[in-house]
Amino acid sequence: MYEKFYDQLEKLGIVPVVVLEKVEDAEPMAHALMHAGMRSAEVTFRTACAAECIAAMRAAEPEMCVGAGTVLNNEQADRAIDAGAQFIVSPGYSEDVVSHCIELNVPVLPGCVTPSDITAAIAHGLHVTKFFPAAQYGGLATIKALAAPFVGHRFMPTGGVSTANVEEYLSCPAIAACGGTWMVKPALFADGDFSRVEQTAREAMDVVRKVRG
Ligand code: 3PG
């Protein structure tokens, strides 16, 4: 299940975690990321305009893979999917959200930090899960320890991933992709100029190319 999406994740390498307060920022954000070669975004449901932003990004950049993040329940998942979200990310493991997304055939990346979480995800046929908050749960050392018994299972760490450590994360075979906010921090585009987002995203993609070719 979801093999095509997992292949896509591997190619993307980095999925920026985008928190947008204004729908007007969605279109220039999508263009800046795509120009930098960063062809995806996880738009978080932490802000009221998340669904609208997903729709705006998909319309602005039809080739971009746009998903929804911080999805805590089925109602949010439905709103995200109706808006065009192509994948769903949750900070934790929700049996409800996972089952619902599988029923709808939409890829879902639940947050799994314990062996029990991962066992539950694997029981549903999931082979990649989010690992959040990565830094606080032991980062790469914990991921490597979890990868040993869960052979073939892979992770998308977010939380504390940055320019300082993304190369190390991406070099680990158990990492499908990394998530993070460092290239899309609100301070980078507060004045409406998205060139700093583009530049930071381009630098991040240089690391993906260096590690993964
Ligand atoms: C997430 O939602 O995945 C994290 O908040 C991203 O964490 P970061 O800001 O440390 O990249």
PDB file of C-alpha atoms in Angstrom, residues 27-191:
ATOM      1  CA  GLU A  27       0.573  31.084  -3.815  1.00  0.00           C
ATOM      2  CA  PRO A  28       3.971  32.829  -3.488  1.00  0.00           C
ATOM      3  CA  MET A  29       5.047  30.131  -1.020  1.00  0.00           C
ATOM      4  CA  ALA A  30       4.187  27.397  -3.532  1.00  0.00           C
ATOM      5  CA  HIS A  31       6.085  29.207  -6.313  1.00  0.00           C
ATOM      6  CA  ALA A  32       9.157  29.857  -4.118  1.00  0.00           C
ATOM      7  CA  LEU A  33       9.404  26.210  -3.035  1.00  0.00           C
ATOM      8  CA  MET A  34       8.900  24.853  -6.547  1.00  0.00           C
ATOM      9  CA  HIS A  35      11.498  27.266  -7.989  1.00  0.00           C
ATOM     10  CA  ALA A  36      13.924  25.920  -5.388  1.00  0.00           C
ATOM     11  CA  GLY A  37      13.189  22.351  -6.472  1.00  0.00           C
ATOM     12  CA  MET A  38      11.361  21.573  -3.249  1.00  0.00           C
ATOM     13  CA  ARG A  39       8.298  19.992  -4.765  1.00  0.00           C
ATOM     14  CA  SER A  40       6.105  19.358  -1.741  1.00  0.00           C
ATOM     15  CA  ALA A  41       4.619  21.009   1.316  1.00  0.00           C
ATOM     16  CA  GLU A  42       2.875  19.871   4.471  1.00  0.00           C
ATOM     17  CA  VAL A  43       0.398  22.639   5.319  1.00  0.00           C
ATOM     18  CA  THR A  44      -0.467  22.390   8.980  1.00  0.00           C
ATOM     19  CA  PHE A  45      -3.965  22.610  10.427  1.00  0.00           C
ATOM     20  CA  ARG A  46      -2.639  24.863  13.186  1.00  0.00           C
ATOM     21  CA  THR A  47      -4.126  27.868  11.446  1.00  0.00           C
ATOM     22  CA  ALA A  48      -7.730  28.495  10.430  1.00  0.00           C
ATOM     23  CA  CYS A  49      -6.905  29.016   6.756  1.00  0.00           C
ATOM     24  CA  ALA A  50      -5.038  25.694   6.275  1.00  0.00           C
ATOM     25  CA  ALA A  51      -7.593  24.080   3.947  1.00  0.00           C
ATOM     26  CA  GLU A  52      -7.843  27.220   1.816  1.00  0.00           C
ATOM     27  CA  CYS A  53      -4.043  27.408   1.645  1.00  0.00           C
ATOM     28  CA  ILE A  54      -3.869  23.795   0.427  1.00  0.00           C
ATOM     29  CA  ALA A  55      -6.366  24.579  -2.340  1.00  0.00           C
ATOM     30  CA  ALA A  56      -4.468  27.755  -3.277  1.00  0.00           C
ATOM     31  CA  MET A  57      -1.108  25.967  -3.416  1.00  0.00           C
ATOM     32  CA  ARG A  58      -2.492  23.158  -5.565  1.00  0.00           C
ATOM     33  CA  ALA A  59      -4.031  25.674  -7.939  1.00  0.00           C
ATOM     34  CA  ALA A  60      -0.809  27.722  -8.124  1.00  0.00           C
ATOM     35  CA  GLU A  61       1.483  24.728  -8.630  1.00  0.00           C
ATOM     36  CA  PRO A  62      -0.432  21.693  -9.936  1.00  0.00           C
ATOM     37  CA  GLU A  63       2.762  19.591 -10.029  1.00  0.00           C
ATOM     38  CA  MET A  64       3.453  20.147  -6.343  1.00  0.00           C
ATOM     39  CA  CYS A  65       2.666  17.400  -3.819  1.00  0.00           C
ATOM     40  CA  VAL A  66       0.653  19.232  -1.153  1.00  0.00           C
ATOM     41  CA  GLY A  67      -0.428  17.511   2.039  1.00  0.00           C
ATOM     42  CA  ALA A  68      -1.982  18.468   5.356  1.00  0.00           C
ATOM     43  CA  GLY A  69      -0.185  18.376   8.697  1.00  0.00           C
ATOM     44  CA  THR A  70      -1.257  18.466  12.340  1.00  0.00           C
ATOM     45  CA  VAL A  71      -4.386  16.509  11.402  1.00  0.00           C
ATOM     46  CA  LEU A  72      -5.888  15.369  14.699  1.00  0.00           C
ATOM     47  CA  ASN A  73      -9.284  13.988  13.683  1.00  0.00           C
ATOM     48  CA  ASN A  74     -11.379  12.765  10.759  1.00  0.00           C
ATOM     49  CA  GLU A  75     -13.162  16.066  10.355  1.00  0.00           C
ATOM     50  CA  GLN A  76      -9.848  17.826   9.668  1.00  0.00           C
ATOM     51  CA  ALA A  77      -8.762  14.979   7.397  1.00  0.00           C
ATOM     52  CA  ASP A  78     -11.961  15.362   5.352  1.00  0.00           C
ATOM     53  CA  ARG A  79     -11.547  19.130   5.079  1.00  0.00           C
ATOM     54  CA  ALA A  80      -7.938  18.695   3.980  1.00  0.00           C
ATOM     55  CA  ILE A  81      -8.769  16.031   1.383  1.00  0.00           C
ATOM     56  CA  ASP A  82     -11.714  18.052   0.051  1.00  0.00           C
ATOM     57  CA  ALA A  83      -9.310  20.975  -0.393  1.00  0.00           C
ATOM     58  CA  GLY A  84      -6.983  18.777  -2.435  1.00  0.00           C
ATOM     59  CA  ALA A  85      -4.526  17.405   0.132  1.00  0.00           C
ATOM     60  CA  GLN A  86      -2.609  14.489  -1.376  1.00  0.00           C
ATOM     61  CA  PHE A  87      -1.358  13.123   1.938  1.00  0.00           C
ATOM     62  CA  ILE A  88      -2.180  13.460   5.632  1.00  0.00           C
ATOM     63  CA  VAL A  89       0.284  13.849   8.512  1.00  0.00           C
ATOM     64  CA  SER A  90      -0.592  13.569  12.209  1.00  0.00           C
ATOM     65  CA  PRO A  91       1.666  14.436  15.155  1.00  0.00           C
ATOM     66  CA  GLY A  92       0.600  11.234  16.941  1.00  0.00           C
ATOM     67  CA  TYR A  93      -0.933   7.867  16.156  1.00  0.00           C
ATOM     68  CA  SER A  94      -4.719   8.070  15.795  1.00  0.00           C
ATOM     69  CA  GLU A  95      -6.462   4.798  14.952  1.00  0.00           C
ATOM     70  CA  ASP A  96      -9.434   6.844  13.690  1.00  0.00           C
ATOM     71  CA  VAL A  97      -7.450   9.036  11.320  1.00  0.00           C
ATOM     72  CA  VAL A  98      -5.289   6.169  10.049  1.00  0.00           C
ATOM     73  CA  SER A  99      -8.318   3.929   9.314  1.00  0.00           C
ATOM     74  CA  HIS A 100     -10.213   6.809   7.719  1.00  0.00           C
ATOM     75  CA  CYS A 101      -7.366   7.760   5.359  1.00  0.00           C
ATOM     76  CA  ILE A 102      -6.830   4.135   4.374  1.00  0.00           C
ATOM     77  CA  GLU A 103     -10.545   3.822   3.571  1.00  0.00           C
ATOM     78  CA  LEU A 104     -10.256   6.905   1.363  1.00  0.00           C
ATOM     79  CA  ASN A 105      -6.991   5.609  -0.145  1.00  0.00           C
ATOM     80  CA  VAL A 106      -5.111   8.764   0.873  1.00  0.00           C
ATOM     81  CA  PRO A 107      -1.532   8.244   2.134  1.00  0.00           C
ATOM     82  CA  VAL A 108      -1.237   8.891   5.868  1.00  0.00           C
ATOM     83  CA  LEU A 109       1.886   9.443   7.970  1.00  0.00           C
ATOM     84  CA  PRO A 110       0.957   9.129  11.653  1.00  0.00           C
ATOM     85  CA  GLY A 111       3.448  10.200  14.297  1.00  0.00           C
ATOM     86  CA  CYS A 112       5.002   7.073  15.856  1.00  0.00           C
ATOM     87  CA  VAL A 113       7.744   7.294  18.478  1.00  0.00           C
ATOM     88  CA  THR A 114       7.315   4.000  20.345  1.00  0.00           C
ATOM     89  CA  PRO A 115       7.504   0.344  19.288  1.00  0.00           C
ATOM     90  CA  SER A 116       3.775   0.068  20.080  1.00  0.00           C
ATOM     91  CA  ASP A 117       2.896   2.985  17.777  1.00  0.00           C
ATOM     92  CA  ILE A 118       4.941   1.482  14.966  1.00  0.00           C
ATOM     93  CA  THR A 119       3.405  -1.964  15.495  1.00  0.00           C
ATOM     94  CA  ALA A 120      -0.061  -0.415  15.160  1.00  0.00           C
ATOM     95  CA  ALA A 121       0.949   1.403  11.958  1.00  0.00           C
ATOM     96  CA  ILE A 122       2.468  -1.727  10.431  1.00  0.00           C
ATOM     97  CA  ALA A 123      -0.723  -3.669  11.239  1.00  0.00           C
ATOM     98  CA  HIS A 124      -2.453  -1.262   8.838  1.00  0.00           C
ATOM     99  CA  GLY A 125       0.172  -1.860   6.153  1.00  0.00           C
ATOM    100  CA  LEU A 126       1.990   1.453   6.688  1.00  0.00           C
ATOM    101  CA  HIS A 127       5.739   1.336   6.031  1.00  0.00           C
ATOM    102  CA  VAL A 128       6.667   4.975   6.698  1.00  0.00           C
ATOM    103  CA  THR A 129       5.680   6.974   9.781  1.00  0.00           C
ATOM    104  CA  LYS A 130       6.447  10.418  11.116  1.00  0.00           C
ATOM    105  CA  PHE A 131       8.844  10.608  14.064  1.00  0.00           C
ATOM    106  CA  PHE A 132       7.935  13.681  16.110  1.00  0.00           C
ATOM    107  CA  PRO A 133       9.282  15.585  17.967  1.00  0.00           C
ATOM    108  CA  ALA A 134      12.480  14.002  16.700  1.00  0.00           C
ATOM    109  CA  ALA A 135      15.044  15.898  18.769  1.00  0.00           C
ATOM    110  CA  GLN A 136      13.218  15.377  22.063  1.00  0.00           C
ATOM    111  CA  TYR A 137      12.651  11.647  21.392  1.00  0.00           C
ATOM    112  CA  GLY A 138      16.320  10.955  20.825  1.00  0.00           C
ATOM    113  CA  GLY A 139      16.791  11.827  17.158  1.00  0.00           C
ATOM    114  CA  LEU A 140      18.775   9.549  14.922  1.00  0.00           C
ATOM    115  CA  ALA A 141      19.960   7.283  17.763  1.00  0.00           C
ATOM    116  CA  THR A 142      16.359   6.368  18.614  1.00  0.00           C
ATOM    117  CA  ILE A 143      15.410   5.983  14.946  1.00  0.00           C
ATOM    118  CA  LYS A 144      18.320   3.574  14.395  1.00  0.00           C
ATOM    119  CA  ALA A 145      17.339   1.559  17.478  1.00  0.00           C
ATOM    120  CA  LEU A 146      13.720   1.343  16.287  1.00  0.00           C
ATOM    121  CA  ALA A 147      14.751   0.459  12.730  1.00  0.00           C
ATOM    122  CA  ALA A 148      16.576  -2.660  13.961  1.00  0.00           C
ATOM    123  CA  PRO A 149      13.510  -4.730  14.943  1.00  0.00           C
ATOM    124  CA  PHE A 150      11.149  -3.060  12.456  1.00  0.00           C
ATOM    125  CA  VAL A 151      13.045  -4.225   9.390  1.00  0.00           C
ATOM    126  CA  GLY A 152      12.104  -2.200   6.317  1.00  0.00           C
ATOM    127  CA  HIS A 153      10.131   0.374   8.264  1.00  0.00           C
ATOM    128  CA  ARG A 154      11.174   3.977   7.550  1.00  0.00           C
ATOM    129  CA  PHE A 155      10.723   7.320   9.224  1.00  0.00           C
ATOM    130  CA  MET A 156      10.063  10.971   8.487  1.00  0.00           C
ATOM    131  CA  PRO A 157      11.636  12.855  11.414  1.00  0.00           C
ATOM    132  CA  THR A 158      10.410  16.372  12.148  1.00  0.00           C
ATOM    133  CA  GLY A 159      11.026  18.644  15.093  1.00  0.00           C
ATOM    134  CA  GLY A 160      14.573  19.899  15.445  1.00  0.00           C
ATOM    135  CA  VAL A 161      15.695  19.000  11.925  1.00  0.00           C
ATOM    136  CA  SER A 162      17.738  21.872  10.500  1.00  0.00           C
ATOM    137  CA  THR A 163      20.624  22.783   8.192  1.00  0.00           C
ATOM    138  CA  ALA A 164      22.938  21.602  10.981  1.00  0.00           C
ATOM    139  CA  ASN A 165      21.753  17.981  10.997  1.00  0.00           C
ATOM    140  CA  VAL A 166      19.661  17.293   7.888  1.00  0.00           C
ATOM    141  CA  GLU A 167      22.607  15.712   6.057  1.00  0.00           C
ATOM    142  CA  GLU A 168      23.182  13.282   8.906  1.00  0.00           C
ATOM    143  CA  TYR A 169      19.478  12.364   9.035  1.00  0.00           C
ATOM    144  CA  LEU A 170      19.209  11.883   5.262  1.00  0.00           C
ATOM    145  CA  SER A 171      22.297   9.675   5.235  1.00  0.00           C
ATOM    146  CA  CYS A 172      20.539   7.080   7.390  1.00  0.00           C
ATOM    147  CA  PRO A 173      18.800   4.389   5.270  1.00  0.00           C
ATOM    148  CA  ALA A 174      15.888   4.280   7.731  1.00  0.00           C
ATOM    149  CA  ILE A 175      14.957   7.858   6.824  1.00  0.00           C
ATOM    150  CA  ALA A 176      12.433   8.213   3.983  1.00  0.00           C
ATOM    151  CA  ALA A 177      12.410  12.023   4.140  1.00  0.00           C
ATOM    152  CA  CYS A 178      12.908  14.805   6.676  1.00  0.00           C
ATOM    153  CA  GLY A 179      10.318  17.384   7.665  1.00  0.00           C
ATOM    154  CA  GLY A 180      10.887  20.811   9.100  1.00  0.00           C
ATOM    155  CA  THR A 181      10.127  24.486   9.181  1.00  0.00           C
ATOM    156  CA  TRP A 182      13.606  25.962   8.788  1.00  0.00           C
ATOM    157  CA  MET A 183      13.172  27.045   5.152  1.00  0.00           C
ATOM    158  CA  VAL A 184       9.651  28.405   5.628  1.00  0.00           C
ATOM    159  CA  LYS A 185       9.896  30.272   8.943  1.00  0.00           C
ATOM    160  CA  PRO A 186       7.414  33.198   9.031  1.00  0.00           C
ATOM    161  CA  ALA A 187      10.311  35.617   9.623  1.00  0.00           C
ATOM    162  CA  LEU A 188      11.694  34.699   6.186  1.00  0.00           C
ATOM    163  CA  PHE A 189       8.647  36.070   4.353  1.00  0.00           C
ATOM    164  CA  ALA A 190       7.033  38.488   6.840  1.00  0.00           C
ATOM    165  CA  ASP A 191       7.655  41.381   4.438  1.00  0.00           C
TER     166      ASP A 191
END
